Amino acid sequence: MTIDAKFPAPKLPQIRRSADSDFFNRWARLFPSLFIIGFFMLAPILVVGTYSFLEADPYGGVRPNYSSAAYAQLVFEENLDGSWGFNPSYVKILWRSILIAGISTALCLIVGFPVAYYMARQPVDKRNFLVLLITIPFWTNLLIRTYCWILILRDTGLVNNSLISAGILDAPFKMLYTNGAILLGLVYTFVPFMILPIYASVERLDLRLLEAGHDLYATRWQVMREIILPLAKPGIIAGSILVFIPCIGAFIAPDLLGGSKKLMIGSLIQLQFSSSRNWPFGAAVTLVLLAFVLIVLMIYAMKSSGKKDLEAA
Amino acid sequence: MDTPAKNSARRFRIGVFPGFGVWTVLFFVYLYVPILILVFFSFNGGKSATVWSEFSLRWYQTAFNNADIQRAAYNSLVIAFVSTGIAVVVAVLAALVTSRGGEFRGKSLAYGTIMLPLVVPEIVTAVATLSFFAALGISWGAGNLIIAHTVFCIPFAYLPIRARLEGMDSSLEQAALDLYANEWRTFWFVTFPLIMPGIISGATLSFIVSIDNFIISLMVAEPGVTTLPIYIYSLVRLGVTPEVNAVSTVMLMISIVFVAISYIAGKR
Amino acid sequence: MKPQKLSMMVSAISLMTASAVSAEDLFIYNWTDYTAPELIESFEKETGIDVTIDTFDSSETLLAKLKQGGAGYDITVVGHNYVPILVSEGLIQPINAPDLNGGGNIAENWADPEWDAGNVYTVPWNWGTTSFAVDTSVYDGDIDTYEIFFNPPEGLSGSLGLLQSSEYTIQFAQLFLGLDRCNENPEEMQQVLDLLLAQKEHVKLYSSAGVIERMISGDTAMHQIWNGDTMRARGDKPTLQYAYPKEGVIAWFDNLVVPTGAQNKDNAIKFIEFMLRPENAALQSNYSGFGNGISGNEEMMDPTLSSAPEIVAPADVKLYPTAQCSEEAIRLIDRVWTKLLN
């Protein structure tokens, strides 16, 4: 049982520890995660980062000669007459991916929030059961799950066939290979990543708070806005990060349900490391994407910690 | 809109929002319809995973005799369980520091580092990890995959736990410490139960991403450690048969057994 | 944690996973479902060698993995256009096929191929062609030209599927336009792009996964496809017809090779010799539905295979083996593909 910051508990005496032992404790606990990621992820990524400044090897990989061609290629291209011009292709691909990821994240929130909240209000054993019930479908393979959506959505699929035989439609309604199908697939893939963090933060909701809230605010929706949403905020933020970022690079749903008539950034990077064999360019696109996302995350991290200081003051 | 009078009359339903229950039911329908289709087609007698011909158990027989696919499924499960376990322990420690440890230099940097595996596109992580392991001569069989999976599982375990800790004040722990419980006992008997829902969420998400991972597994896998996604995705050249549905259905059965066990265990 | 302790832990975990370890091992790296299980069984029975098959999804994965040093396989199956790369990068080792037991069984048109003079490095596995298939119940005109593919008539327009492969698609366009494949001329590649952009209006999707299902279900009525896949799909949908365009057909030849880092080279050689026997090559073909490059096994082939129009190409058809292009040409292909899908 916990108490929200808006109804502060009486101040308890702080345990005093020396700054040194704080420092040691802190970094000792951070060490495992930072070591695993730092050693097995950061180091290799730094190596790939340097690839972006090298020449491409025609057989995949890089040659150890400096070149800025990869970064130039991001926005410029050589015209047929040998002059250089602005090339919007890659910027467009990036923008499209971010847009689709953004919409998917919003949809996941709309779909997932009521579910997470409802789950959190159930008795304990039912709650855990529901969490696991969300997990079960994900024991099967993503590719196969997506195939099943094709069966449902295609012109000769479950929905169209039943609507036509019921006499509601005359001709099949095109659902597969549309942006709608991509979004449906992405939400299907990523919605648990929204629901579970929200569930984890809403679950600690104290009923007495709501009671007090009902007395004070009168309507359910005001209680939602004033009490529940602030409490769910860390979960919503965590969930949004877990949905948005993987969505940018997702390629199964765009390929299978969208028909890949438009490239996404994930497929573009994939292509550079495979048949296009332009690792430096793939690395450059990655670094740009990485910089974009990390800056957004860092701003969020600083902002949220800054706010806490203010509240504490 | 409810009047205050009506509201107090319904105090027992506080915190209940109309429609949320129905919405949740609809959501579970959305979640399970494709799964029902998947199970349905595992009983297809024809060669196609999408065009029904007749009822048959032949694909279960085929899968039962296919040592490669069983090995792949087994590898996937072991790797997912081990990686999730390591990632959760590591993530709990990190989340306690970043949400409870107050402000300190390098916090944003630590946060950014933990987020890194989430942010880097899979193919890049895959290529980077592959060349890194090769350069260091790390060739530990399934160990290579477990390391790679643990790395990208950490943020998925970390974020829900952190979200749980965020805004949770430390008064109970403080009280325990005042009562001369040591830090370990305080963690085990006070903090740990409090953050349990976060841990369950994080572990669940880690497990999901590990068991479904394809690109990194494909690149990093050592000879003899094919996982189920590698096996399935690589079928594109010759088409997916209901055998894969049959294996998926068996995996579903395993997951249901797990759920049932934990449900019964939770009831006690 | 001490490194020793760590590696002990890791190896304990490795034991839990099912990686078979025995005295005599053979690790094969191949496409999924592209190795006949009966073949492996009889090889294991005959030699006592324990075979483990791992699978990959594209030749590029194989190349990246071999090149980054993450190998450890004894046998792998590789497309003919990758052989010169693997040789020049030192990623595969000589096996001198003619000196092996059964080296003389390599079919005439496969012996001494242009990608491996004297069969120093390779032995044939399976081969096939890539073209397109049409559902003749939707369109029953002649389909012996890429005109149908690039400018689909009523009925086929809008239900055309392409593989998600710049390599095949662009080569189709080059054959149709009568241009050099592996083109380094930007103006000619612009023609290719214009053609593909015009075709895109008629395209339903670009995807390499689920081609057979799409053709059987009628989701697409025309699809860029491999010949073996067409044969499989035709089993469920007899109205399918595989096209042999008069402009020429793209062909590919998969080969058995031994990577440089092979741990069990002797066993690899045993396997290659085993595969050189006509009956085993026939077994593999019957399973995969693709032709093989070993002579003297025509009678052992499944009659549905040896009579399939997809597998037995008309005598007058021009086969164009997929080419391995220069860096300049690959860049142009990449630009065309990116602009097409934008």
PDB file of C-alpha atoms in Angstrom, chain A residues 11-23 25-26, chain B residues 170 173-175 177-178 180-181 183:
ATOM      1  CA  LYS A  11       8.051  13.108   6.999  1.00  0.00           C
ATOM      2  CA  LEU A  12      10.117  10.264   8.338  1.00  0.00           C
ATOM      3  CA  PRO A  13      13.616  10.766   9.610  1.00  0.00           C
ATOM      4  CA  GLN A  14      16.088  10.219   6.780  1.00  0.00           C
ATOM      5  CA  ILE A  15      18.655   7.520   7.206  1.00  0.00           C
ATOM      6  CA  ARG A  16      22.011   9.180   7.079  1.00  0.00           C
ATOM      7  CA  ARG A  17      24.685   7.487   5.080  1.00  0.00           C
ATOM      8  CA  SER A  18      27.950   8.861   3.929  1.00  0.00           C
ATOM      9  CA  ALA A  19      28.169  10.192   0.373  1.00  0.00           C
ATOM     10  CA  ASP A  20      30.917   7.665  -0.341  1.00  0.00           C
ATOM     11  CA  SER A  21      28.866   4.625   0.485  1.00  0.00           C
ATOM     12  CA  ASP A  22      25.974   6.079  -1.534  1.00  0.00           C
ATOM     13  CA  PHE A  23      28.272   6.427  -4.494  1.00  0.00           C
ATOM     14  CA  ASN A  25      26.130   1.333  -3.631  1.00  0.00           C
ATOM     15  CA  ARG A  26      24.732   3.140  -6.582  1.00  0.00           C
TER      16      ARG A  26
ATOM     17  CA  SER B 170      10.012   5.012   0.231  1.00  0.00           C
ATOM     18  CA  GLU B 173      11.306   0.915   3.454  1.00  0.00           C
ATOM     19  CA  GLN B 174      12.367   3.748   5.672  1.00  0.00           C
ATOM     20  CA  ALA B 175      10.162   2.354   8.418  1.00  0.00           C
ATOM     21  CA  LEU B 177      15.183   0.332   8.157  1.00  0.00           C
ATOM     22  CA  ASP B 178      14.229   2.290  11.285  1.00  0.00           C
ATOM     23  CA  TYR B 180      16.715  -2.253  12.333  1.00  0.00           C
ATOM     24  CA  ALA B 181      15.994  -4.541   9.431  1.00  0.00           C
ATOM     25  CA  GLU B 183      19.031  -3.473   3.717  1.00  0.00           C
TER      26      GLU B 183
END
